[in-house]
């Protein structure tokens, strides 16, 4: 069975990106995927302290909740990541998790010897973001960050769902077309992983 990890990066459990990701997860499950969800705000994850203990094993030596999420990510076929836009990038909860994935980058490129620039990815990623403004460049910065994050964990960015003009909690509920799009993208993501 196809395994997907869903990473909720919003500080609000019922925020707009959380709601979109929940719809995508439901779609993936309807298509037959097994989905394991993590709400990053509820986990105890230290920022990266640049100890570089990961240089020997590829495993971060800080013992906290990061380890269980990283293990799930490396065993998954697909990763769904959702974060609201904070200053043109991901939320703090998401960024802390991403930074800790430096250990997975070390394992992939230093220890396992995957050539830099290799497009041989064992998994795929799907990104969901929502932002308050309608700015033309609203998602430029975050997409660059997300691409490099997915590369570090051995995934390519398969697709993204980017929603402008939602800010207050519940705004997304007034946009049923975006909720439908999230569910359909979740189904499609699962089917792509099964192919």
PDB file of C-alpha atoms in Angstrom:
ATOM      1  CA  UNK A   1       0.000   0.000   0.000  1.00  0.00           C
ATOM      2  CA  UNK A   2       1.192   3.515  -0.790  1.00  0.00           C
ATOM      3  CA  UNK A   3       2.234   5.406   2.340  1.00  0.00           C
ATOM      4  CA  UNK A   4       1.936   9.197   2.611  1.00  0.00           C
ATOM      5  CA  UNK A   5       3.062  11.465   5.442  1.00  0.00           C
ATOM      6  CA  UNK A   6       1.006  14.637   5.926  1.00  0.00           C
ATOM      7  CA  UNK A   7       2.833  17.475   7.693  1.00  0.00           C
ATOM      8  CA  UNK A   8       0.567  20.147   9.137  1.00  0.00           C
ATOM      9  CA  UNK A   9       2.686  23.301   9.467  1.00  0.00           C
ATOM     10  CA  UNK A  10       0.065  25.771  10.616  1.00  0.00           C
ATOM     11  CA  UNK A  11       0.012  27.144  14.159  1.00  0.00           C
ATOM     12  CA  UNK A  12      -3.797  26.857  13.925  1.00  0.00           C
ATOM     13  CA  UNK A  13      -5.244  23.335  13.963  1.00  0.00           C
ATOM     14  CA  UNK A  14      -8.313  24.496  12.073  1.00  0.00           C
ATOM     15  CA  UNK A  15      -6.567  27.158  10.015  1.00  0.00           C
ATOM     16  CA  UNK A  16      -6.901  27.542   6.273  1.00  0.00           C
ATOM     17  CA  UNK A  17      -3.898  25.436   5.254  1.00  0.00           C
ATOM     18  CA  UNK A  18      -4.798  22.792   7.841  1.00  0.00           C
ATOM     19  CA  UNK A  19      -8.289  22.580   6.386  1.00  0.00           C
ATOM     20  CA  UNK A  20      -6.926  22.314   2.845  1.00  0.00           C
ATOM     21  CA  UNK A  21      -4.501  19.568   3.882  1.00  0.00           C
ATOM     22  CA  UNK A  22      -7.262  17.659   5.670  1.00  0.00           C
ATOM     23  CA  UNK A  23      -9.260  17.650   2.427  1.00  0.00           C
ATOM     24  CA  UNK A  24      -6.201  16.462   0.482  1.00  0.00           C
ATOM     25  CA  UNK A  25      -5.608  13.688   3.031  1.00  0.00           C
ATOM     26  CA  UNK A  26      -9.229  12.594   2.710  1.00  0.00           C
ATOM     27  CA  UNK A  27      -8.833  12.472  -1.068  1.00  0.00           C
ATOM     28  CA  UNK A  28      -5.639  10.398  -0.817  1.00  0.00           C
ATOM     29  CA  UNK A  29      -7.336   7.947   1.540  1.00  0.00           C
ATOM     30  CA  UNK A  30     -10.327   7.684  -0.800  1.00  0.00           C
ATOM     31  CA  UNK A  31      -7.874   6.723  -3.547  1.00  0.00           C
ATOM     32  CA  UNK A  32      -6.464   3.934  -1.358  1.00  0.00           C
ATOM     33  CA  UNK A  33      -3.368   5.460   0.273  1.00  0.00           C
ATOM     34  CA  UNK A  34      -2.426   5.083   3.934  1.00  0.00           C
ATOM     35  CA  UNK A  35      -1.786   8.534   5.406  1.00  0.00           C
ATOM     36  CA  UNK A  36       0.033   9.298   8.659  1.00  0.00           C
ATOM     37  CA  UNK A  37      -0.458  12.861   9.899  1.00  0.00           C
ATOM     38  CA  UNK A  38       1.745  15.037  12.095  1.00  0.00           C
ATOM     39  CA  UNK A  39       0.743  18.435  13.491  1.00  0.00           C
ATOM     40  CA  UNK A  40       4.141  20.087  13.864  1.00  0.00           C
ATOM     41  CA  UNK A  41       2.828  22.634  16.382  1.00  0.00           C
ATOM     42  CA  UNK A  42       2.062  19.817  18.838  1.00  0.00           C
ATOM     43  CA  UNK A  43       5.518  18.248  18.681  1.00  0.00           C
ATOM     44  CA  UNK A  44       8.612  19.015  20.707  1.00  0.00           C
ATOM     45  CA  UNK A  45      11.200  19.719  18.003  1.00  0.00           C
ATOM     46  CA  UNK A  46      14.313  21.720  18.774  1.00  0.00           C
ATOM     47  CA  UNK A  47      15.812  23.978  16.140  1.00  0.00           C
ATOM     48  CA  UNK A  48      18.944  22.631  14.456  1.00  0.00           C
ATOM     49  CA  UNK A  49      21.905  23.337  16.754  1.00  0.00           C
ATOM     50  CA  UNK A  50      24.556  22.548  14.116  1.00  0.00           C
ATOM     51  CA  UNK A  51      26.133  19.838  16.243  1.00  0.00           C
ATOM     52  CA  UNK A  52      26.842  17.780  13.102  1.00  0.00           C
ATOM     53  CA  UNK A  53      26.544  14.519  14.979  1.00  0.00           C
ATOM     54  CA  UNK A  54      24.590  13.430  11.895  1.00  0.00           C
ATOM     55  CA  UNK A  55      27.865  13.231   9.918  1.00  0.00           C
ATOM     56  CA  UNK A  56      28.546   9.743  11.245  1.00  0.00           C
ATOM     57  CA  UNK A  57      25.145   8.078  10.803  1.00  0.00           C
ATOM     58  CA  UNK A  58      22.867  10.542   8.989  1.00  0.00           C
ATOM     59  CA  UNK A  59      20.690  10.638  12.104  1.00  0.00           C
ATOM     60  CA  UNK A  60      20.237  13.818  14.118  1.00  0.00           C
ATOM     61  CA  UNK A  61      21.669  13.345  17.621  1.00  0.00           C
ATOM     62  CA  UNK A  62      19.121  15.639  19.300  1.00  0.00           C
ATOM     63  CA  UNK A  63      16.549  13.313  20.872  1.00  0.00           C
ATOM     64  CA  UNK A  64      13.049  14.722  20.529  1.00  0.00           C
ATOM     65  CA  UNK A  65       9.924  14.277  18.406  1.00  0.00           C
ATOM     66  CA  UNK A  66      11.836  15.000  15.196  1.00  0.00           C
ATOM     67  CA  UNK A  67      13.068  11.409  15.077  1.00  0.00           C
ATOM     68  CA  UNK A  68       9.613   9.819  14.700  1.00  0.00           C
ATOM     69  CA  UNK A  69       8.588  12.274  11.967  1.00  0.00           C
ATOM     70  CA  UNK A  70      11.880  11.866  10.083  1.00  0.00           C
ATOM     71  CA  UNK A  71      11.533   8.086  10.221  1.00  0.00           C
ATOM     72  CA  UNK A  72       8.000   8.278   8.836  1.00  0.00           C
ATOM     73  CA  UNK A  73       9.156  10.631   6.058  1.00  0.00           C
ATOM     74  CA  UNK A  74      11.988   8.314   4.993  1.00  0.00           C
ATOM     75  CA  UNK A  75       9.625   5.319   4.912  1.00  0.00           C
ATOM     76  CA  UNK A  76       6.906   7.128   2.947  1.00  0.00           C
ATOM     77  CA  UNK A  77       6.288   7.119  -0.791  1.00  0.00           C
ATOM     78  CA  UNK A  78       4.879  10.641  -0.661  1.00  0.00           C
ATOM     79  CA  UNK A  79       4.925  13.734   1.545  1.00  0.00           C
ATOM     80  CA  UNK A  80       2.134  16.282   1.807  1.00  0.00           C
ATOM     81  CA  UNK A  81       3.305  19.529   3.388  1.00  0.00           C
ATOM     82  CA  UNK A  82       1.039  22.466   4.244  1.00  0.00           C
ATOM     83  CA  UNK A  83       2.028  25.839   5.672  1.00  0.00           C
ATOM     84  CA  UNK A  84       0.578  29.321   5.739  1.00  0.00           C
ATOM     85  CA  UNK A  85       2.757  32.074   4.340  1.00  0.00           C
ATOM     86  CA  UNK A  86       4.718  33.949   6.995  1.00  0.00           C
ATOM     87  CA  UNK A  87       6.937  36.688   5.547  1.00  0.00           C
ATOM     88  CA  UNK A  88       6.998  34.964   2.139  1.00  0.00           C
ATOM     89  CA  UNK A  89       8.084  31.594   3.499  1.00  0.00           C
ATOM     90  CA  UNK A  90       6.808  28.784   5.733  1.00  0.00           C
ATOM     91  CA  UNK A  91       5.691  29.039   9.358  1.00  0.00           C
ATOM     92  CA  UNK A  92       8.210  28.769  12.193  1.00  0.00           C
ATOM     93  CA  UNK A  93       7.027  25.247  13.088  1.00  0.00           C
ATOM     94  CA  UNK A  94       7.610  24.130   9.520  1.00  0.00           C
ATOM     95  CA  UNK A  95      10.974  25.853   9.210  1.00  0.00           C
ATOM     96  CA  UNK A  96      12.295  24.295  12.418  1.00  0.00           C
ATOM     97  CA  UNK A  97      11.373  20.854  11.074  1.00  0.00           C
ATOM     98  CA  UNK A  98      12.945  21.647   7.697  1.00  0.00           C
ATOM     99  CA  UNK A  99      16.175  22.791   9.330  1.00  0.00           C
ATOM    100  CA  UNK A 100      16.421  19.582  11.315  1.00  0.00           C
ATOM    101  CA  UNK A 101      16.184  17.685   8.016  1.00  0.00           C
ATOM    102  CA  UNK A 102      19.768  18.825   7.423  1.00  0.00           C
ATOM    103  CA  UNK A 103      20.587  15.412   8.907  1.00  0.00           C
ATOM    104  CA  UNK A 104      18.693  13.735   6.053  1.00  0.00           C
ATOM    105  CA  UNK A 105      20.547  15.945   3.562  1.00  0.00           C
ATOM    106  CA  UNK A 106      23.853  14.823   5.137  1.00  0.00           C
ATOM    107  CA  UNK A 107      22.781  11.189   4.843  1.00  0.00           C
ATOM    108  CA  UNK A 108      21.625  11.548   1.241  1.00  0.00           C
ATOM    109  CA  UNK A 109      24.535  13.541  -0.168  1.00  0.00           C
ATOM    110  CA  UNK A 110      27.509  12.948   2.134  1.00  0.00           C
ATOM    111  CA  UNK A 111      27.014   9.432   3.474  1.00  0.00           C
ATOM    112  CA  UNK A 112      25.029   7.723   0.705  1.00  0.00           C
ATOM    113  CA  UNK A 113      26.972   9.605  -1.985  1.00  0.00           C
ATOM    114  CA  UNK A 114      24.021  10.659  -4.130  1.00  0.00           C
ATOM    115  CA  UNK A 115      25.524  13.049  -6.736  1.00  0.00           C
ATOM    116  CA  UNK A 116      24.513  16.686  -6.303  1.00  0.00           C
ATOM    117  CA  UNK A 117      21.883  17.633  -8.840  1.00  0.00           C
ATOM    118  CA  UNK A 118      20.616  14.055  -9.090  1.00  0.00           C
ATOM    119  CA  UNK A 119      16.955  13.857  -9.976  1.00  0.00           C
ATOM    120  CA  UNK A 120      16.671  10.249  -8.816  1.00  0.00           C
ATOM    121  CA  UNK A 121      14.142  10.684  -6.022  1.00  0.00           C
ATOM    122  CA  UNK A 122      12.635   7.750  -4.106  1.00  0.00           C
ATOM    123  CA  UNK A 123       9.565   9.773  -3.111  1.00  0.00           C
ATOM    124  CA  UNK A 124       7.382  12.686  -4.220  1.00  0.00           C
ATOM    125  CA  UNK A 125       6.106  15.807  -2.524  1.00  0.00           C
ATOM    126  CA  UNK A 126       2.931  17.863  -2.667  1.00  0.00           C
ATOM    127  CA  UNK A 127       2.798  21.356  -1.131  1.00  0.00           C
ATOM    128  CA  UNK A 128      -0.192  23.381   0.037  1.00  0.00           C
ATOM    129  CA  UNK A 129       0.027  27.043   1.055  1.00  0.00           C
ATOM    130  CA  UNK A 130      -2.379  29.861   1.748  1.00  0.00           C
ATOM    131  CA  UNK A 131      -1.626  33.540   2.092  1.00  0.00           C
ATOM    132  CA  UNK A 132      -3.577  36.663   2.937  1.00  0.00           C
ATOM    133  CA  UNK A 133      -2.560  38.894   0.053  1.00  0.00           C
ATOM    134  CA  UNK A 134      -3.023  38.706  -3.700  1.00  0.00           C
ATOM    135  CA  UNK A 135       0.574  39.660  -4.479  1.00  0.00           C
ATOM    136  CA  UNK A 136       2.064  38.360  -7.694  1.00  0.00           C
ATOM    137  CA  UNK A 137       5.192  37.093  -5.901  1.00  0.00           C
ATOM    138  CA  UNK A 138       3.443  35.787  -2.787  1.00  0.00           C
ATOM    139  CA  UNK A 139       4.649  32.208  -3.300  1.00  0.00           C
ATOM    140  CA  UNK A 140       8.027  32.780  -5.010  1.00  0.00           C
ATOM    141  CA  UNK A 141      10.123  32.514  -1.851  1.00  0.00           C
ATOM    142  CA  UNK A 142       8.274  29.632  -0.264  1.00  0.00           C
ATOM    143  CA  UNK A 143       8.405  27.496  -3.412  1.00  0.00           C
ATOM    144  CA  UNK A 144      12.180  27.804  -3.534  1.00  0.00           C
ATOM    145  CA  UNK A 145      12.424  26.779   0.127  1.00  0.00           C
ATOM    146  CA  UNK A 146      10.034  23.871  -0.360  1.00  0.00           C
ATOM    147  CA  UNK A 147      11.886  22.547  -3.419  1.00  0.00           C
ATOM    148  CA  UNK A 148      15.154  22.435  -1.481  1.00  0.00           C
ATOM    149  CA  UNK A 149      13.453  20.824   1.514  1.00  0.00           C
ATOM    150  CA  UNK A 150      11.938  18.096  -0.636  1.00  0.00           C
ATOM    151  CA  UNK A 151      15.314  17.521  -2.290  1.00  0.00           C
ATOM    152  CA  UNK A 152      16.925  17.046   1.149  1.00  0.00           C
ATOM    153  CA  UNK A 153      14.438  14.308   2.031  1.00  0.00           C
ATOM    154  CA  UNK A 154      14.749  12.632  -1.366  1.00  0.00           C
ATOM    155  CA  UNK A 155      11.549  13.908  -2.946  1.00  0.00           C
ATOM    156  CA  UNK A 156      10.678  15.990  -5.961  1.00  0.00           C
ATOM    157  CA  UNK A 157       7.958  18.629  -5.839  1.00  0.00           C
ATOM    158  CA  UNK A 158       5.190  16.889  -7.776  1.00  0.00           C
ATOM    159  CA  UNK A 159       2.685  19.746  -7.530  1.00  0.00           C
ATOM    160  CA  UNK A 160       1.369  22.484  -5.289  1.00  0.00           C
ATOM    161  CA  UNK A 161      -1.943  24.066  -4.363  1.00  0.00           C
ATOM    162  CA  UNK A 162      -1.468  27.781  -3.677  1.00  0.00           C
ATOM    163  CA  UNK A 163      -4.374  29.873  -2.426  1.00  0.00           C
ATOM    164  CA  UNK A 164      -4.357  33.668  -2.205  1.00  0.00           C
ATOM    165  CA  UNK A 165      -6.665  35.953  -0.267  1.00  0.00           C
ATOM    166  CA  UNK A 166      -7.371  33.852   2.845  1.00  0.00           C
ATOM    167  CA  UNK A 167      -6.230  35.025   6.271  1.00  0.00           C
ATOM    168  CA  UNK A 168      -8.749  34.751   9.112  1.00  0.00           C
ATOM    169  CA  UNK A 169      -9.471  31.285  10.450  1.00  0.00           C
ATOM    170  CA  UNK A 170     -12.341  29.829   8.433  1.00  0.00           C
ATOM    171  CA  UNK A 171     -11.851  32.014   5.349  1.00  0.00           C
ATOM    172  CA  UNK A 172     -11.199  28.908   3.277  1.00  0.00           C
ATOM    173  CA  UNK A 173     -14.662  27.552   4.123  1.00  0.00           C
ATOM    174  CA  UNK A 174     -16.075  30.341   1.942  1.00  0.00           C
ATOM    175  CA  UNK A 175     -14.060  28.949  -0.983  1.00  0.00           C
ATOM    176  CA  UNK A 176     -15.569  25.505  -1.696  1.00  0.00           C
ATOM    177  CA  UNK A 177     -13.793  25.348  -5.050  1.00  0.00           C
ATOM    178  CA  UNK A 178     -10.428  25.330  -3.238  1.00  0.00           C
ATOM    179  CA  UNK A 179     -11.579  22.595  -0.854  1.00  0.00           C
ATOM    180  CA  UNK A 180     -12.696  20.484  -3.807  1.00  0.00           C
ATOM    181  CA  UNK A 181      -9.375  21.160  -5.536  1.00  0.00           C
ATOM    182  CA  UNK A 182      -7.492  19.995  -2.434  1.00  0.00           C
ATOM    183  CA  UNK A 183      -9.451  16.738  -2.253  1.00  0.00           C
ATOM    184  CA  UNK A 184      -8.944  16.077  -5.963  1.00  0.00           C
ATOM    185  CA  UNK A 185      -5.202  16.855  -5.731  1.00  0.00           C
ATOM    186  CA  UNK A 186      -4.974  14.416  -2.820  1.00  0.00           C
ATOM    187  CA  UNK A 187      -6.604  11.706  -4.925  1.00  0.00           C
ATOM    188  CA  UNK A 188      -4.383  12.466  -7.882  1.00  0.00           C
ATOM    189  CA  UNK A 189      -1.253  12.456  -5.712  1.00  0.00           C
ATOM    190  CA  UNK A 190      -2.115   9.019  -4.337  1.00  0.00           C
ATOM    191  CA  UNK A 191      -2.793   7.673  -7.838  1.00  0.00           C
ATOM    192  CA  UNK A 192       0.527   9.034  -9.133  1.00  0.00           C
ATOM    193  CA  UNK A 193       2.336   7.304  -6.275  1.00  0.00           C
ATOM    194  CA  UNK A 194       0.546   4.037  -7.054  1.00  0.00           C
ATOM    195  CA  UNK A 195       1.467   4.121 -10.746  1.00  0.00           C
TER     196      UNK A 195
END
